[in-house]
CSV table of N, CA and C in Angstrom, one decimal:
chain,number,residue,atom,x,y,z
A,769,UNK,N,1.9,80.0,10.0
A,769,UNK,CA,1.4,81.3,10.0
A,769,UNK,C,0.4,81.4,11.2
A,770,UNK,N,0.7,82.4,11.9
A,770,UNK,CA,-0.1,82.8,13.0
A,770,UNK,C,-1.8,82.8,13.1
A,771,UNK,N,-2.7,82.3,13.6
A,771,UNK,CA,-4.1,82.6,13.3
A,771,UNK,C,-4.7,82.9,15.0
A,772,UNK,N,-5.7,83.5,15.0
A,772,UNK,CA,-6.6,83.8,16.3
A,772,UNK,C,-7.6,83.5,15.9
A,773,UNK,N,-8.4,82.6,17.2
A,773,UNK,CA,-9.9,82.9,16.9
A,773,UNK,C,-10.5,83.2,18.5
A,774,UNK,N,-11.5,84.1,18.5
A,774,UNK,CA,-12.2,84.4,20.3
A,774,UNK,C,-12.8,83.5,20.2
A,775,UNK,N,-13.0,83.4,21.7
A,775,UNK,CA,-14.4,82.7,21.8
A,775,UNK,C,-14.9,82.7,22.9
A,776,UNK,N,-16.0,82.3,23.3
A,776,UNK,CA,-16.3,83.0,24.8
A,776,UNK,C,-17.6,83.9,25.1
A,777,UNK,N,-17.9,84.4,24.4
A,777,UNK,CA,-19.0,85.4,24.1
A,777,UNK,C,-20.1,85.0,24.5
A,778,UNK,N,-21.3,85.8,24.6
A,778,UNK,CA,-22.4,85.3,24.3
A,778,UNK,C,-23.3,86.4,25.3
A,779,UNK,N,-24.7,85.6,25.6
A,779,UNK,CA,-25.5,87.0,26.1
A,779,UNK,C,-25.8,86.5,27.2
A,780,UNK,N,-25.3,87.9,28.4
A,780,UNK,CA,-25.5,87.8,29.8
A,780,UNK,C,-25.9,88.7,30.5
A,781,UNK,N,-26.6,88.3,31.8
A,781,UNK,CA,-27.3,89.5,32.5
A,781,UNK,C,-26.5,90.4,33.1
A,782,UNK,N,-26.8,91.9,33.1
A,782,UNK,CA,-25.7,92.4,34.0
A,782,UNK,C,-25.6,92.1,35.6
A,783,UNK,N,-24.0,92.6,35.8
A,783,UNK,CA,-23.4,92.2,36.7
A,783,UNK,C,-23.1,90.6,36.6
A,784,UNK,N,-22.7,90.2,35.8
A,784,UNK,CA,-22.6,89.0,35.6
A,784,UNK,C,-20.6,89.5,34.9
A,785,UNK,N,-20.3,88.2,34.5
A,785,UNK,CA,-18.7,88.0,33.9
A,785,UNK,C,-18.7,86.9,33.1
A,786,UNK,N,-17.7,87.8,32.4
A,786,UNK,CA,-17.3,86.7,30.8
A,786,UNK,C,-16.0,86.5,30.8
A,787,UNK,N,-15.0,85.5,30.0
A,787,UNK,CA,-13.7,85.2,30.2
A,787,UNK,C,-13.8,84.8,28.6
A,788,UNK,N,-12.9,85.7,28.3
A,788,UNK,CA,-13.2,86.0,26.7
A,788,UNK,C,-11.3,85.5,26.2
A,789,UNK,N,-11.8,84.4,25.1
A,789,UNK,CA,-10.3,83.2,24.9
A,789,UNK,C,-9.6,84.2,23.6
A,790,UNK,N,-8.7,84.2,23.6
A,790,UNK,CA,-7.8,84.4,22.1
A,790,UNK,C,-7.1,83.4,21.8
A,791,UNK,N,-7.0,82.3,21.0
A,791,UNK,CA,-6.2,81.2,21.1
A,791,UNK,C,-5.9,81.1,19.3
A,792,UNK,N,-4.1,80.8,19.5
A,792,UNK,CA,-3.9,80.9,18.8
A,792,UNK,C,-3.5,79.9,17.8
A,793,UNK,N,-3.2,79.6,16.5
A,793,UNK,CA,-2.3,78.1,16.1
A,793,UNK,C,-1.7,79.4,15.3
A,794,UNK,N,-0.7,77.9,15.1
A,794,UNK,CA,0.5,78.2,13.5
A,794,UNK,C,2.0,78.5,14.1
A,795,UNK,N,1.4,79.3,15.2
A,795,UNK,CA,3.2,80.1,15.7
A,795,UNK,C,2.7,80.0,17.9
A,796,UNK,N,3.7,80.5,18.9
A,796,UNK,CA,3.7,80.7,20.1
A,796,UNK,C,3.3,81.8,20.2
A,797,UNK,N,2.2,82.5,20.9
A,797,UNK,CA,1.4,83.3,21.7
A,797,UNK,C,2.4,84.2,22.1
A,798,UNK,N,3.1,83.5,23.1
A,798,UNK,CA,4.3,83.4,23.6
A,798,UNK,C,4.9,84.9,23.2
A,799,UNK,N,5.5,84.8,22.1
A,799,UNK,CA,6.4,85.6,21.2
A,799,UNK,C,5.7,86.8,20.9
A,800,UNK,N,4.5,87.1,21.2
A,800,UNK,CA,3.7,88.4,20.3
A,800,UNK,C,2.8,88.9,21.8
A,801,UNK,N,2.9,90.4,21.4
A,801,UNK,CA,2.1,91.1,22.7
A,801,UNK,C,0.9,91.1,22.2
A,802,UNK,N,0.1,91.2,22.3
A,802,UNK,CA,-1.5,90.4,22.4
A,802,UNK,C,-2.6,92.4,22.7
A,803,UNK,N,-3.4,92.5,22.2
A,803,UNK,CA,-4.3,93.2,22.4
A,803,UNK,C,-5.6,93.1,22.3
A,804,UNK,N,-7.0,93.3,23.0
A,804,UNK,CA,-8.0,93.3,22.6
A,804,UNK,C,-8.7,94.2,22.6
A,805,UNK,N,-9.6,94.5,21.5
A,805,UNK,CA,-10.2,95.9,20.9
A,805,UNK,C,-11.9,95.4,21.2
A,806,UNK,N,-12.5,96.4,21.1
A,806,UNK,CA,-14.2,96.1,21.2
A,806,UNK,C,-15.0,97.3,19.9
A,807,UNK,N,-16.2,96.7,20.0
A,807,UNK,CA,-16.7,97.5,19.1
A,807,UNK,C,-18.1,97.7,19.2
A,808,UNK,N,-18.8,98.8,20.2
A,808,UNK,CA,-19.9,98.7,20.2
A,808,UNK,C,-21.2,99.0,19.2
A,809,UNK,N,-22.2,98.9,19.0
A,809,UNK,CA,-23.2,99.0,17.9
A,809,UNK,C,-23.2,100.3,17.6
A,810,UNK,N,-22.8,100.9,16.1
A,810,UNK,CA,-23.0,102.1,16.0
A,810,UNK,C,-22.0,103.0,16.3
A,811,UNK,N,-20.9,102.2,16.7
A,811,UNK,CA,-19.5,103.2,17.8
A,811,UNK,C,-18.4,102.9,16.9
A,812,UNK,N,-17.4,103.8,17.2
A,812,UNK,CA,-15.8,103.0,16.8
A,812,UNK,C,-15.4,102.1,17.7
A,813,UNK,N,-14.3,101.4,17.0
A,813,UNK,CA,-13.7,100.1,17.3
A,813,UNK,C,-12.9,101.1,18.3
A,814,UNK,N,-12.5,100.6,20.0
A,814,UNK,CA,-11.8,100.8,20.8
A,814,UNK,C,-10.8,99.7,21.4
A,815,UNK,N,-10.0,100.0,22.0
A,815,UNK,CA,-9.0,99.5,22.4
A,815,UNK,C,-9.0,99.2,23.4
A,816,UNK,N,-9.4,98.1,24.3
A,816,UNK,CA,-9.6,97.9,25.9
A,816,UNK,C,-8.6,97.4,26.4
A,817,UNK,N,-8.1,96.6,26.1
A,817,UNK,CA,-6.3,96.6,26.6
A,817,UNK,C,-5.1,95.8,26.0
A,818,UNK,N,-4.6,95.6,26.4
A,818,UNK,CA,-3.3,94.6,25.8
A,818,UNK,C,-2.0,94.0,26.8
A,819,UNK,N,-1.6,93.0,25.9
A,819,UNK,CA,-0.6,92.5,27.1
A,819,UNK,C,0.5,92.0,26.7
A,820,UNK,N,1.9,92.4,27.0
A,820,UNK,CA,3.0,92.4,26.7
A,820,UNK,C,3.6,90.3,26.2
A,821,UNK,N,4.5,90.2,25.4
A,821,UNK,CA,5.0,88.9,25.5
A,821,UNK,C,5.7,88.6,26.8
A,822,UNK,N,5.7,90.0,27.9
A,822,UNK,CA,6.2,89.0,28.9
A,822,UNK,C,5.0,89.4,29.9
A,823,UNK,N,4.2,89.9,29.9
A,823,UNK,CA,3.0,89.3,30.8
A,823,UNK,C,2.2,90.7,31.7
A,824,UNK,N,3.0,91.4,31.0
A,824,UNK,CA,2.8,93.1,31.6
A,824,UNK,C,1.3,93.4,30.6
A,825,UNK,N,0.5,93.6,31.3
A,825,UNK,CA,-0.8,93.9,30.8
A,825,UNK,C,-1.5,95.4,31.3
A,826,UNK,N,-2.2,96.0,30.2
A,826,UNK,CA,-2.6,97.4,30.6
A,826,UNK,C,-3.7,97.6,30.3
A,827,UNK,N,-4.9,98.5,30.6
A,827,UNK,CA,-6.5,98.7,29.8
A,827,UNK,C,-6.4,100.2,30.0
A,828,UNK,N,-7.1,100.4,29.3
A,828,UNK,CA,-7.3,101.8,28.5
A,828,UNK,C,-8.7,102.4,28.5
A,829,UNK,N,-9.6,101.5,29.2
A,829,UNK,CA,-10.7,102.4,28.9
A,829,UNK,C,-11.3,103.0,30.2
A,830,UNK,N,-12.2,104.0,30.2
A,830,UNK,CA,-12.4,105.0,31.0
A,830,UNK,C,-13.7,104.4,31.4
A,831,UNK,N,-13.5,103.6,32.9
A,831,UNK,CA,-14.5,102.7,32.8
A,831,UNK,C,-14.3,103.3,34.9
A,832,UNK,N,-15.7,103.2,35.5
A,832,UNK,CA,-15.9,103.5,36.7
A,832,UNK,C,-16.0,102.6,37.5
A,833,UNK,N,-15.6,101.4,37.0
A,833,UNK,CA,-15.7,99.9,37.6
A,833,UNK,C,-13.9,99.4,38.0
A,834,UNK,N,-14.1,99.1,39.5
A,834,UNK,CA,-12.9,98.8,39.7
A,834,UNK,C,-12.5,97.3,38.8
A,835,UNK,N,-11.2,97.0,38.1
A,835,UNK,CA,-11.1,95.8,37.6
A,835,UNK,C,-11.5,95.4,36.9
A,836,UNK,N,-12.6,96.7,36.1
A,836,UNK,CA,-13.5,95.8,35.2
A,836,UNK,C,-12.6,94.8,34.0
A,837,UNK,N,-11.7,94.9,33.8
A,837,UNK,CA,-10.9,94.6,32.1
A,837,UNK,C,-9.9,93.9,33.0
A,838,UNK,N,-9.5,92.7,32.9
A,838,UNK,CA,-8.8,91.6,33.2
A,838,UNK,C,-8.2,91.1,31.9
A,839,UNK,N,-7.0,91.0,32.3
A,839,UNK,CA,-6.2,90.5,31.1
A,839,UNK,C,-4.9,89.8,31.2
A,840,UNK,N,-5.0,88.5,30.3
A,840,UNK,CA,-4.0,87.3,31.3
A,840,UNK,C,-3.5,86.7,30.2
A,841,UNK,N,-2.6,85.8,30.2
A,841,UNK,CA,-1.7,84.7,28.8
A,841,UNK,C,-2.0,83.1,29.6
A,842,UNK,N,-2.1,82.4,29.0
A,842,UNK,CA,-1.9,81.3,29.1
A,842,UNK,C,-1.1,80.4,28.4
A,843,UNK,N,0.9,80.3,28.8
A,843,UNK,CA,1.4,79.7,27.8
A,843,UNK,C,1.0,78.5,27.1
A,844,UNK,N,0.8,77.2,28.3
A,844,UNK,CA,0.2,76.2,27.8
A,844,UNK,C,-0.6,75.7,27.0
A,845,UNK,N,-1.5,77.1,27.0
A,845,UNK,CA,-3.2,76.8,25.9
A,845,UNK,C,-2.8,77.4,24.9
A,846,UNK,N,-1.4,78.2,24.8
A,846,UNK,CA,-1.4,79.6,23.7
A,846,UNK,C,-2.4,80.4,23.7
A,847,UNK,N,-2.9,80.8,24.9
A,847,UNK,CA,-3.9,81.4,24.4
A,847,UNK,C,-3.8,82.8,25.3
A,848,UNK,N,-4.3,84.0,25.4
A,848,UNK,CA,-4.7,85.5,26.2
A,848,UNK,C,-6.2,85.6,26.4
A,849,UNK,N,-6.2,85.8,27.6
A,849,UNK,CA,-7.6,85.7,27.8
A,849,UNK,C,-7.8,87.2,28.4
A,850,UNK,N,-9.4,87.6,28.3
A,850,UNK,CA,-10.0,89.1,28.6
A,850,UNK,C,-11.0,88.9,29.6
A,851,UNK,N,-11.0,88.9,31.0
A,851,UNK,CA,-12.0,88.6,31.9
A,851,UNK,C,-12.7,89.9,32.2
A,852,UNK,N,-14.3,90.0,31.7
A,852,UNK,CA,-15.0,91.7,32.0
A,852,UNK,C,-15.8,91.1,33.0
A,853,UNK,N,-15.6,92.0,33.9
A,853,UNK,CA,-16.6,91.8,35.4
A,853,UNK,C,-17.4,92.9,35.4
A,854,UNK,N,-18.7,92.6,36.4
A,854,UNK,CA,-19.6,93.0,36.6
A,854,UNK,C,-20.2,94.1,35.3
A,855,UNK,N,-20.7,93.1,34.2
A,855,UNK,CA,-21.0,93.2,33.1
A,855,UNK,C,-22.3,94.2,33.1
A,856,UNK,N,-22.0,95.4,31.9
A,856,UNK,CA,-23.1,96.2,31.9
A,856,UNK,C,-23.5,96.6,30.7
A,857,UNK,N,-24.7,96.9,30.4
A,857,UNK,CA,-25.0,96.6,28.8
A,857,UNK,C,-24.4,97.6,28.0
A,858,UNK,N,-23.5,98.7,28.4
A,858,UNK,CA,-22.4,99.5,27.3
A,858,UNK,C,-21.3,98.6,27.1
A,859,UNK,N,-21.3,97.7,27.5
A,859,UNK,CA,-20.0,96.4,27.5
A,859,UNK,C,-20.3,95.5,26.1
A,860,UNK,N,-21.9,95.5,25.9
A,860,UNK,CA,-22.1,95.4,24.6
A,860,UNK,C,-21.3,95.3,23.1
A,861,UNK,N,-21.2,94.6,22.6
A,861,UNK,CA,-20.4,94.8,20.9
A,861,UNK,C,-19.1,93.3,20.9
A,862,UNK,N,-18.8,93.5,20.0
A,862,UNK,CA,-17.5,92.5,19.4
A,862,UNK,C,-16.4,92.5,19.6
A,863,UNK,N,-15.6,91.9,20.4
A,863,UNK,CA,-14.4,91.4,21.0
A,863,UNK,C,-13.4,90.9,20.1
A,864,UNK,N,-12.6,91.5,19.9
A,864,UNK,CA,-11.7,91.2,18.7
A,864,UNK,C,-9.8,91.4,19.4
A,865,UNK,N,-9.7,90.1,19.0
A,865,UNK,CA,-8.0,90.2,20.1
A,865,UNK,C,-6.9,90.2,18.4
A,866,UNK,N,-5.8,90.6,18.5
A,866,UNK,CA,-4.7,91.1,17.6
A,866,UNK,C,-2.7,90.9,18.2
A,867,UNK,N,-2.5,90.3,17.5
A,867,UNK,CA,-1.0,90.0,17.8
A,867,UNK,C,-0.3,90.7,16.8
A,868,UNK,N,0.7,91.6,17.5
A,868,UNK,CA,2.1,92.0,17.0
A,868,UNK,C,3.2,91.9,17.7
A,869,UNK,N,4.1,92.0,16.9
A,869,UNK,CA,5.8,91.7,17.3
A,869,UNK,C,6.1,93.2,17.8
A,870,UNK,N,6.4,92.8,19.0
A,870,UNK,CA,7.1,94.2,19.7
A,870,UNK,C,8.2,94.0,20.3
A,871,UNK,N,9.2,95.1,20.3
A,871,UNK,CA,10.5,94.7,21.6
A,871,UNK,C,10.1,95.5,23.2
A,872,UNK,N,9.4,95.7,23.2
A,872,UNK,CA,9.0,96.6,24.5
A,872,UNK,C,8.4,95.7,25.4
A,873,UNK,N,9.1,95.2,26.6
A,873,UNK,CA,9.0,94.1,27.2
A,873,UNK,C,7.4,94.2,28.0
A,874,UNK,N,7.4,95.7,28.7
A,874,UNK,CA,6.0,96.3,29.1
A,874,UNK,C,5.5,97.1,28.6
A,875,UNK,N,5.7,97.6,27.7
A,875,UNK,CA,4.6,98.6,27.4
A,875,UNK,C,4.0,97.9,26.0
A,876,UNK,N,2.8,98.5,26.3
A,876,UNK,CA,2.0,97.7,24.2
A,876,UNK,C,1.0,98.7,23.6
A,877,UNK,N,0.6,99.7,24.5
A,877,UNK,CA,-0.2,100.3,23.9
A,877,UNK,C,-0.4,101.1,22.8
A,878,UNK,N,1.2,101.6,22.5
A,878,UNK,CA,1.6,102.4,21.1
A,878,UNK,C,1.2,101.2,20.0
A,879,UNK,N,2.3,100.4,20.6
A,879,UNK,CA,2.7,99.2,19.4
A,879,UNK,C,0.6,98.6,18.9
A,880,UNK,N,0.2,98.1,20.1
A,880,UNK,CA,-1.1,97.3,19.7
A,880,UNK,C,-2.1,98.8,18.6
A,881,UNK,N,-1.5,99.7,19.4
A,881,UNK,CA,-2.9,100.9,18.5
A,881,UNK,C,-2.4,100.9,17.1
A,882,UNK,N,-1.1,101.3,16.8
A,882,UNK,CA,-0.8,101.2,15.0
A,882,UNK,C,-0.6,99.9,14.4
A,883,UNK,N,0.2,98.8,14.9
A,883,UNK,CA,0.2,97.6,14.1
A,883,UNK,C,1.4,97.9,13.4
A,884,UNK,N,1.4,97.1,12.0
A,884,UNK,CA,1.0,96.2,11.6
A,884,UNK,C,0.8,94.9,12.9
A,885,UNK,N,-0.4,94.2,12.3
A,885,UNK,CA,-0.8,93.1,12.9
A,885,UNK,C,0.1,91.6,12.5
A,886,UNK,N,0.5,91.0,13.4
A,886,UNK,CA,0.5,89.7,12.4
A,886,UNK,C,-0.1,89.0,12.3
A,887,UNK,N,-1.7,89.2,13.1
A,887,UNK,CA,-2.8,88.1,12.9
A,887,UNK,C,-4.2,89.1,13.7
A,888,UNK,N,-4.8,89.0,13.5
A,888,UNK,CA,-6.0,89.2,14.1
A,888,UNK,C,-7.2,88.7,13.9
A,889,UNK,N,-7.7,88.4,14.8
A,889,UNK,CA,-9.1,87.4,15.0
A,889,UNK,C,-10.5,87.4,14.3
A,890,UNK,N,-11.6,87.4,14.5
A,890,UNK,CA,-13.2,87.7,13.5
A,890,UNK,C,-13.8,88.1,14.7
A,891,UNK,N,-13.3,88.0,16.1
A,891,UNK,CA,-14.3,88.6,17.2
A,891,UNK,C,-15.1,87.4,17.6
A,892,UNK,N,-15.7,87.7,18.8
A,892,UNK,CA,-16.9,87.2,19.9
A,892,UNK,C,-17.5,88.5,19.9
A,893,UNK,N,-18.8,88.0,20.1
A,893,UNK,CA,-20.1,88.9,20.5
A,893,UNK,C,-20.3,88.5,21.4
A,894,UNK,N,-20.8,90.0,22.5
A,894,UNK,CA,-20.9,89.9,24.2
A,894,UNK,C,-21.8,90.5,23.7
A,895,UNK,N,-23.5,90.4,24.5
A,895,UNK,CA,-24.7,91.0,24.6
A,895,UNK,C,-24.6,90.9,25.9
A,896,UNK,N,-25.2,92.1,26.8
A,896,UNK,CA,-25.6,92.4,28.2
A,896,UNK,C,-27.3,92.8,28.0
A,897,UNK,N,-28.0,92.1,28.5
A,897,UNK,CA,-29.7,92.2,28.9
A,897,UNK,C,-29.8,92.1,29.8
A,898,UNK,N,-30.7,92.9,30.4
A,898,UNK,CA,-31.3,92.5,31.5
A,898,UNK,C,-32.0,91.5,31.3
């Protein structure tokens, strides 16, 4: 059975970068399009991006920072990683990555927003302080 856990997190000054892990056991990474959602204090859970089983990755949020949302697979580790650059304290809240079975080689953003899931993670916490 499929499991995720993040990891990666933690509290950093802005302008700073995190490389945020999704790694998975039980089944291949490989085989499932990968998404990661955030959830700031007080906010709804959003959708920052996701990335196909074959390596086509997209982000979604309405962000004024070139590149801010990085998003990559690593077959060998099983794992999908979320790299956020030049970190700013709205970047704030819980990192939570999610695997479903899709046939859409590049696109994921329908599939990751409804689900069903076949596994999803407990999250990393990212704090931005000055």
């Amino acid at each position: 059975q499929l499991q995720l856990v993040e990891s990666g997190g933690g509290l950093v000054h802005p302008g700073g970068f995190l490389t945020l892990s999704c790694t998975a056991s039980g089944a291949r990474l490989d085989d499932y399009t990968v998404g990661w959602f955030r959830q700031a204090p007080g906010k709804e859970r959003e959708m920052v991006g996701c990335i196909t089983y074959r390596g086509y990755s997209t982000t979604f949020l309405d962000d004024p920072r070139d590149n801010a949302f990085i998003i990559s697979r690593d077959s060998a580790e099983n794992t999908v990683y979320l790299r956020i650059n030049s970190l700013r304290p709205e970047d704030t809240g819980i990192y939570s990555c999610v695997a479903v079975r899709s046939s859409s080689p590049r696109n994921c953003g329908v599939v990751v927003g409804k689900g069903p899931y076949s596994a999803s993670g407990q999250g990393t916490q990212v704090t931005v302080v000055s």
